[in-house]
């Protein structure tokens, strides 16, 4: 019989219960942190307001919002939606890659290396 040692191959993280689902959110080591960069100016997106302004310049506008999320859609009537957390501290790499996927020429995700 194999015992439960408490370790797993998947790494460490924090269990979060949200919307009726329990999920393990992995902790990202400092070397693996990501940042979303606006390519035309090499500017790192540091707030929801800044990101919305940059997306707005490329045809995105606010479509829906509640206390947790803001959704943007294209003014031209396209079917794409981008969902972003209202609290920018909850902005994760999945959100970044969603922005990049729908705006390939204007955004990129980069690794942030901290020396701390």
CSV table of N, CA and C in Angstrom, one decimal:
chain,number,residue,atom,x,y,z
A,1,UNK,N,0.8,-1.2,0.0
A,1,UNK,CA,0.0,0.0,0.0
A,1,UNK,C,0.9,1.2,0.0
A,2,UNK,N,0.6,2.1,-0.9
A,2,UNK,CA,1.5,3.3,-0.9
A,2,UNK,C,0.9,4.4,-0.1
A,3,UNK,N,1.7,5.0,0.7
A,3,UNK,CA,1.3,6.1,1.6
A,3,UNK,C,1.2,7.4,0.9
A,4,UNK,N,0.5,8.3,1.6
A,4,UNK,CA,0.4,9.7,1.1
A,4,UNK,C,1.5,10.5,1.7
A,5,UNK,N,2.5,10.8,0.9
A,5,UNK,CA,3.6,11.6,1.4
A,5,UNK,C,3.5,13.1,1.4
A,6,UNK,N,2.4,13.5,0.7
A,6,UNK,CA,2.2,15.0,0.7
A,6,UNK,C,2.9,15.7,-0.4
A,7,UNK,N,3.8,14.9,-1.1
A,7,UNK,CA,4.5,15.6,-2.2
A,7,UNK,C,3.9,15.1,-3.5
A,8,UNK,N,4.0,15.9,-4.5
A,8,UNK,CA,3.5,15.5,-5.9
A,8,UNK,C,4.4,16.0,-6.9
A,9,UNK,N,4.3,15.4,-8.1
A,9,UNK,CA,5.2,15.8,-9.2
A,9,UNK,C,4.8,17.1,-9.8
A,10,UNK,N,3.5,17.5,-9.5
A,10,UNK,CA,3.0,18.8,-10.0
A,10,UNK,C,3.5,20.0,-9.4
A,11,UNK,N,4.2,20.0,-8.3
A,11,UNK,CA,4.8,21.2,-7.7
A,11,UNK,C,3.9,21.7,-6.6
A,12,UNK,N,4.1,22.9,-6.2
A,12,UNK,CA,3.3,23.4,-5.0
A,12,UNK,C,2.4,24.5,-5.5
A,13,UNK,N,1.5,24.9,-4.6
A,13,UNK,CA,0.5,25.9,-5.0
A,13,UNK,C,-0.5,26.1,-3.8
A,14,UNK,N,-1.5,26.8,-4.2
A,14,UNK,CA,-2.6,27.1,-3.2
A,14,UNK,C,-3.9,26.6,-3.8
A,15,UNK,N,-4.7,25.8,-2.9
A,15,UNK,CA,-6.0,25.4,-3.3
A,15,UNK,C,-7.0,26.5,-3.2
A,16,UNK,N,-7.7,26.8,-4.2
A,16,UNK,CA,-8.7,27.9,-4.2
A,16,UNK,C,-10.1,27.3,-4.6
A,17,UNK,N,-11.1,27.7,-3.8
A,17,UNK,CA,-12.5,27.3,-4.1
A,17,UNK,C,-13.2,28.5,-4.7
A,18,UNK,N,-13.6,28.4,-6.0
A,18,UNK,CA,-14.2,29.5,-6.7
A,18,UNK,C,-15.3,29.0,-7.6
A,19,UNK,N,-16.4,29.6,-7.6
A,19,UNK,CA,-17.5,29.2,-8.4
A,19,UNK,C,-17.9,27.7,-8.4
A,20,UNK,N,-17.8,27.1,-7.2
A,20,UNK,CA,-18.1,25.7,-6.9
A,20,UNK,C,-17.1,24.8,-7.4
A,21,UNK,N,-15.9,25.2,-7.7
A,21,UNK,CA,-14.8,24.3,-8.2
A,21,UNK,C,-13.6,24.5,-7.4
A,22,UNK,N,-12.9,23.4,-6.9
A,22,UNK,CA,-11.7,23.5,-6.2
A,22,UNK,C,-10.6,23.4,-7.2
A,23,UNK,N,-9.6,24.3,-7.2
A,23,UNK,CA,-8.5,24.3,-8.2
A,23,UNK,C,-7.2,24.5,-7.5
A,24,UNK,N,-6.1,23.9,-8.0
A,24,UNK,CA,-4.8,24.2,-7.5
A,24,UNK,C,-4.2,25.3,-8.3
A,25,UNK,N,-3.9,26.4,-7.7
A,25,UNK,CA,-3.2,27.5,-8.4
A,25,UNK,C,-1.7,27.4,-8.1
A,26,UNK,N,-0.9,27.1,-9.1
A,26,UNK,CA,0.5,26.9,-8.9
A,26,UNK,C,1.2,28.2,-8.6
A,27,UNK,N,2.1,28.1,-7.7
A,27,UNK,CA,2.9,29.3,-7.4
A,27,UNK,C,4.0,29.4,-8.4
A,28,UNK,N,4.2,30.6,-8.9
A,28,UNK,CA,5.2,30.8,-10.0
A,28,UNK,C,6.5,31.2,-9.3
A,29,UNK,N,7.6,30.5,-9.6
A,29,UNK,CA,8.9,31.0,-9.1
A,29,UNK,C,9.2,32.3,-9.8
A,30,UNK,N,10.0,33.1,-9.1
A,30,UNK,CA,10.4,34.4,-9.6
A,30,UNK,C,10.8,34.4,-11.0
A,31,UNK,N,11.6,33.4,-11.4
A,31,UNK,CA,12.2,33.3,-12.7
A,31,UNK,C,11.1,33.0,-13.8
A,32,UNK,N,10.0,32.5,-13.4
A,32,UNK,CA,8.9,32.1,-14.3
A,32,UNK,C,7.8,33.2,-14.5
A,33,UNK,N,7.9,34.3,-13.8
A,33,UNK,CA,6.9,35.3,-13.9
A,33,UNK,C,6.8,35.9,-15.3
A,34,UNK,N,5.6,36.3,-15.7
A,34,UNK,CA,5.4,36.8,-17.0
A,34,UNK,C,5.0,38.2,-17.0
A,35,UNK,N,5.2,38.9,-18.0
A,35,UNK,CA,4.7,40.3,-18.2
A,35,UNK,C,4.2,40.5,-19.6
A,36,UNK,N,3.1,41.3,-19.7
A,36,UNK,CA,2.5,41.6,-21.0
A,36,UNK,C,3.1,42.9,-21.5
A,37,UNK,N,3.7,42.9,-22.7
A,37,UNK,CA,4.4,44.1,-23.2
A,37,UNK,C,3.6,44.6,-24.5
A,38,UNK,N,3.4,45.9,-24.6
A,38,UNK,CA,2.8,46.5,-25.7
A,38,UNK,C,4.0,46.7,-26.7
A,39,UNK,N,4.0,46.0,-27.8
A,39,UNK,CA,5.2,46.0,-28.7
A,39,UNK,C,5.5,47.4,-29.3
A,40,UNK,N,4.6,48.2,-29.8
A,40,UNK,CA,5.0,49.4,-30.4
A,40,UNK,C,5.8,50.4,-29.6
A,41,UNK,N,5.6,50.3,-28.2
A,41,UNK,CA,6.3,51.2,-27.3
A,41,UNK,C,7.2,50.4,-26.3
A,42,UNK,N,7.3,49.1,-26.4
A,42,UNK,CA,8.0,48.3,-25.4
A,42,UNK,C,7.6,48.5,-24.0
A,43,UNK,N,6.3,48.9,-23.8
A,43,UNK,CA,5.8,49.3,-22.5
A,43,UNK,C,5.1,48.1,-21.8
A,44,UNK,N,5.5,47.8,-20.6
A,44,UNK,CA,4.9,46.7,-19.8
A,44,UNK,C,3.5,47.2,-19.3
A,45,UNK,N,2.5,46.4,-19.5
A,45,UNK,CA,1.2,46.7,-19.0
A,45,UNK,C,1.1,46.5,-17.5
A,46,UNK,N,0.9,47.6,-16.8
A,46,UNK,CA,1.0,47.6,-15.3
A,46,UNK,C,-0.3,47.9,-14.7
A,47,UNK,N,-1.4,48.1,-15.4
A,47,UNK,CA,-2.7,48.4,-14.8
A,47,UNK,C,-3.8,48.0,-15.9
A,48,UNK,N,-5.0,47.8,-15.4
A,48,UNK,CA,-6.1,47.5,-16.2
A,48,UNK,C,-6.4,48.8,-17.1
A,49,UNK,N,-6.3,50.0,-16.5
A,49,UNK,CA,-6.6,51.2,-17.3
A,49,UNK,C,-5.6,51.3,-18.5
A,50,UNK,N,-4.3,51.1,-18.2
A,50,UNK,CA,-3.3,51.2,-19.3
A,50,UNK,C,-3.6,50.2,-20.4
A,51,UNK,N,-3.9,48.9,-20.0
A,51,UNK,CA,-4.1,47.9,-21.0
A,51,UNK,C,-5.4,48.2,-21.8
A,52,UNK,N,-6.4,48.7,-21.1
A,52,UNK,CA,-7.7,49.0,-21.8
A,52,UNK,C,-7.4,50.2,-22.8
A,53,UNK,N,-6.6,51.1,-22.4
A,53,UNK,CA,-6.3,52.2,-23.3
A,53,UNK,C,-5.5,51.7,-24.6
A,54,UNK,N,-4.6,50.8,-24.4
A,54,UNK,CA,-3.8,50.3,-25.5
A,54,UNK,C,-4.7,49.4,-26.4
A,55,UNK,N,-5.6,48.6,-25.8
A,55,UNK,CA,-6.5,47.8,-26.6
A,55,UNK,C,-7.5,48.7,-27.3
A,56,UNK,N,-8.0,49.7,-26.6
A,56,UNK,CA,-8.9,50.7,-27.3
A,56,UNK,C,-8.4,51.3,-28.6
A,57,UNK,N,-7.1,51.5,-28.6
A,57,UNK,CA,-6.4,52.1,-29.8
A,57,UNK,C,-6.5,51.1,-31.0
A,58,UNK,N,-6.8,49.8,-30.7
A,58,UNK,CA,-6.8,48.8,-31.7
A,58,UNK,C,-8.2,48.2,-31.9
A,59,UNK,N,-9.2,49.0,-31.5
A,59,UNK,CA,-10.6,48.6,-31.8
A,59,UNK,C,-11.3,47.9,-30.7
A,60,UNK,N,-10.8,47.7,-29.5
A,60,UNK,CA,-11.5,47.0,-28.4
A,60,UNK,C,-12.2,48.0,-27.6
A,61,UNK,N,-13.4,47.7,-27.1
A,61,UNK,CA,-14.1,48.5,-26.1
A,61,UNK,C,-14.8,47.6,-25.1
A,62,UNK,N,-15.1,48.3,-24.0
A,62,UNK,CA,-15.7,47.6,-22.9
A,62,UNK,C,-17.1,47.1,-23.3
A,63,UNK,N,-17.3,45.8,-23.0
A,63,UNK,CA,-18.6,45.2,-23.4
A,63,UNK,C,-19.4,44.8,-22.2
A,64,UNK,N,-18.8,44.3,-21.1
A,64,UNK,CA,-19.5,43.9,-19.9
A,64,UNK,C,-18.5,44.0,-18.8
A,65,UNK,N,-19.1,44.3,-17.6
A,65,UNK,CA,-18.3,44.3,-16.4
A,65,UNK,C,-19.1,44.0,-15.2
A,66,UNK,N,-18.5,43.4,-14.2
A,66,UNK,CA,-19.1,43.2,-12.9
A,66,UNK,C,-18.0,43.5,-11.9
A,67,UNK,N,-18.3,43.1,-10.7
A,67,UNK,CA,-17.3,43.4,-9.6
A,67,UNK,C,-15.9,42.7,-9.8
A,68,UNK,N,-15.9,41.5,-10.6
A,68,UNK,CA,-14.8,40.7,-10.7
A,68,UNK,C,-14.0,40.9,-12.0
A,69,UNK,N,-14.8,41.0,-13.1
A,69,UNK,CA,-14.2,41.0,-14.5
A,69,UNK,C,-14.6,42.2,-15.3
A,70,UNK,N,-13.8,42.4,-16.3
A,70,UNK,CA,-14.1,43.4,-17.4
A,70,UNK,C,-14.0,42.6,-18.7
A,71,UNK,N,-15.0,42.7,-19.5
A,71,UNK,CA,-14.9,42.0,-20.8
A,71,UNK,C,-14.8,43.1,-21.9
A,72,UNK,N,-14.0,42.9,-22.9
A,72,UNK,CA,-13.8,43.8,-24.0
A,72,UNK,C,-14.2,43.0,-25.3
A,73,UNK,N,-14.8,43.7,-26.3
A,73,UNK,CA,-15.0,43.2,-27.6
A,73,UNK,C,-14.6,44.2,-28.6
A,74,UNK,N,-14.5,43.7,-29.9
A,74,UNK,CA,-14.1,44.6,-31.0
A,74,UNK,C,-15.3,45.5,-31.4
A,75,UNK,N,-15.0,46.7,-31.6
A,75,UNK,CA,-16.1,47.7,-32.1
A,75,UNK,C,-16.6,47.3,-33.4
A,76,UNK,N,-15.8,46.6,-34.2
A,76,UNK,CA,-16.3,46.2,-35.6
A,76,UNK,C,-17.3,45.1,-35.6
A,77,UNK,N,-17.7,44.6,-34.4
A,77,UNK,CA,-18.7,43.5,-34.3
A,77,UNK,C,-18.2,42.1,-34.3
A,78,UNK,N,-16.9,41.9,-34.3
A,78,UNK,CA,-16.3,40.6,-34.3
A,78,UNK,C,-16.8,39.8,-33.1
A,79,UNK,N,-16.6,38.5,-33.1
A,79,UNK,CA,-17.1,37.7,-32.0
A,79,UNK,C,-16.1,37.5,-30.9
A,80,UNK,N,-14.9,38.0,-31.0
A,80,UNK,CA,-13.9,37.8,-30.0
A,80,UNK,C,-14.2,38.6,-28.7
A,81,UNK,N,-14.0,38.0,-27.6
A,81,UNK,CA,-14.1,38.6,-26.3
A,81,UNK,C,-12.7,38.4,-25.5
A,82,UNK,N,-12.4,39.4,-24.8
A,82,UNK,CA,-11.2,39.3,-23.9
A,82,UNK,C,-11.8,39.6,-22.5
A,83,UNK,N,-11.6,38.6,-21.6
A,83,UNK,CA,-12.0,38.8,-20.2
A,83,UNK,C,-10.8,39.0,-19.3
A,84,UNK,N,-10.9,40.1,-18.6
A,84,UNK,CA,-9.8,40.5,-17.7
A,84,UNK,C,-10.2,40.7,-16.3
A,85,UNK,N,-9.4,40.4,-15.3
A,85,UNK,CA,-9.8,40.6,-13.9
A,85,UNK,C,-9.8,42.1,-13.6
A,86,UNK,N,-10.8,42.6,-12.9
A,86,UNK,CA,-10.9,44.0,-12.5
A,86,UNK,C,-9.7,44.3,-11.6
A,87,UNK,N,-9.3,43.4,-10.7
A,87,UNK,CA,-8.2,43.5,-9.8
A,87,UNK,C,-7.0,43.1,-10.6
A,88,UNK,N,-6.1,44.0,-11.0
A,88,UNK,CA,-5.0,43.7,-11.8
A,88,UNK,C,-3.9,42.8,-11.1
A,89,UNK,N,-4.0,42.7,-9.8
A,89,UNK,CA,-3.1,41.7,-9.1
A,89,UNK,C,-3.5,40.3,-9.4
A,90,UNK,N,-4.7,40.1,-10.0
A,90,UNK,CA,-5.1,38.8,-10.4
A,90,UNK,C,-4.9,38.5,-11.9
A,91,UNK,N,-4.2,39.4,-12.6
A,91,UNK,CA,-3.9,39.3,-14.0
A,91,UNK,C,-2.8,38.2,-14.1
A,92,UNK,N,-3.2,37.1,-14.8
A,92,UNK,CA,-2.3,35.9,-14.9
A,92,UNK,C,-1.8,35.7,-16.4
A,93,UNK,N,-0.9,34.8,-16.5
A,93,UNK,CA,-0.4,34.5,-17.9
A,93,UNK,C,-1.5,34.0,-18.8
A,94,UNK,N,-2.5,33.4,-18.3
A,94,UNK,CA,-3.6,33.0,-19.2
A,94,UNK,C,-4.3,34.2,-19.8
A,95,UNK,N,-4.5,35.3,-19.0
A,95,UNK,CA,-5.1,36.5,-19.5
A,95,UNK,C,-4.1,37.1,-20.6
A,96,UNK,N,-2.8,37.1,-20.3
A,96,UNK,CA,-1.9,37.7,-21.2
A,96,UNK,C,-1.9,37.0,-22.5
A,97,UNK,N,-1.9,35.7,-22.5
A,97,UNK,CA,-1.8,34.9,-23.8
A,97,UNK,C,-3.1,35.1,-24.5
A,98,UNK,N,-4.3,35.3,-23.9
A,98,UNK,CA,-5.5,35.6,-24.5
A,98,UNK,C,-5.4,37.0,-25.3
A,99,UNK,N,-4.8,38.0,-24.6
A,99,UNK,CA,-4.6,39.3,-25.3
A,99,UNK,C,-3.7,39.1,-26.5
A,100,UNK,N,-2.6,38.4,-26.3
A,100,UNK,CA,-1.7,38.2,-27.4
A,100,UNK,C,-2.3,37.5,-28.6
A,101,UNK,N,-3.1,36.4,-28.3
A,101,UNK,CA,-3.7,35.6,-29.3
A,101,UNK,C,-4.6,36.5,-30.2
A,102,UNK,N,-5.3,37.4,-29.6
A,102,UNK,CA,-6.2,38.3,-30.4
A,102,UNK,C,-5.7,39.6,-30.9
A,103,UNK,N,-4.4,39.8,-30.6
A,103,UNK,CA,-3.7,41.0,-31.0
A,103,UNK,C,-2.2,40.7,-31.2
A,104,UNK,N,-1.9,39.8,-32.1
A,104,UNK,CA,-0.6,39.3,-32.3
A,104,UNK,C,0.5,40.3,-32.6
A,105,UNK,N,0.2,41.3,-33.4
A,105,UNK,CA,1.2,42.3,-33.8
A,105,UNK,C,1.5,43.4,-32.7
A,106,UNK,N,0.6,43.5,-31.7
A,106,UNK,CA,0.7,44.6,-30.8
A,106,UNK,C,1.1,44.2,-29.4
A,107,UNK,N,1.1,42.9,-29.0
A,107,UNK,CA,1.4,42.5,-27.7
A,107,UNK,C,2.3,41.3,-27.7
A,108,UNK,N,3.1,41.1,-26.7
A,108,UNK,CA,3.8,39.9,-26.5
A,108,UNK,C,4.0,39.6,-25.0
A,109,UNK,N,4.2,38.3,-24.6
A,109,UNK,CA,4.4,37.9,-23.3
A,109,UNK,C,5.9,37.7,-23.1
A,110,UNK,N,6.5,38.2,-22.0
A,110,UNK,CA,7.9,38.0,-21.8
A,110,UNK,C,8.2,37.5,-20.4
A,111,UNK,N,9.3,36.8,-20.2
A,111,UNK,CA,9.7,36.4,-18.9
A,111,UNK,C,10.3,37.5,-18.1
A,112,UNK,N,9.9,37.6,-16.8
A,112,UNK,CA,10.5,38.7,-15.9
A,112,UNK,C,11.4,38.0,-15.0
A,113,UNK,N,12.6,38.4,-15.0
A,113,UNK,CA,13.6,37.7,-14.1
A,113,UNK,C,13.9,38.7,-12.9
A,114,UNK,N,13.6,38.2,-11.7
A,114,UNK,CA,13.9,39.0,-10.5
A,114,UNK,C,15.2,38.5,-9.9
A,115,UNK,N,15.9,39.4,-9.4
A,115,UNK,CA,17.2,39.1,-8.8
A,115,UNK,C,17.0,38.9,-7.3
A,116,UNK,N,15.8,39.0,-6.8
A,116,UNK,CA,15.6,38.9,-5.3
A,116,UNK,C,15.5,37.5,-4.9
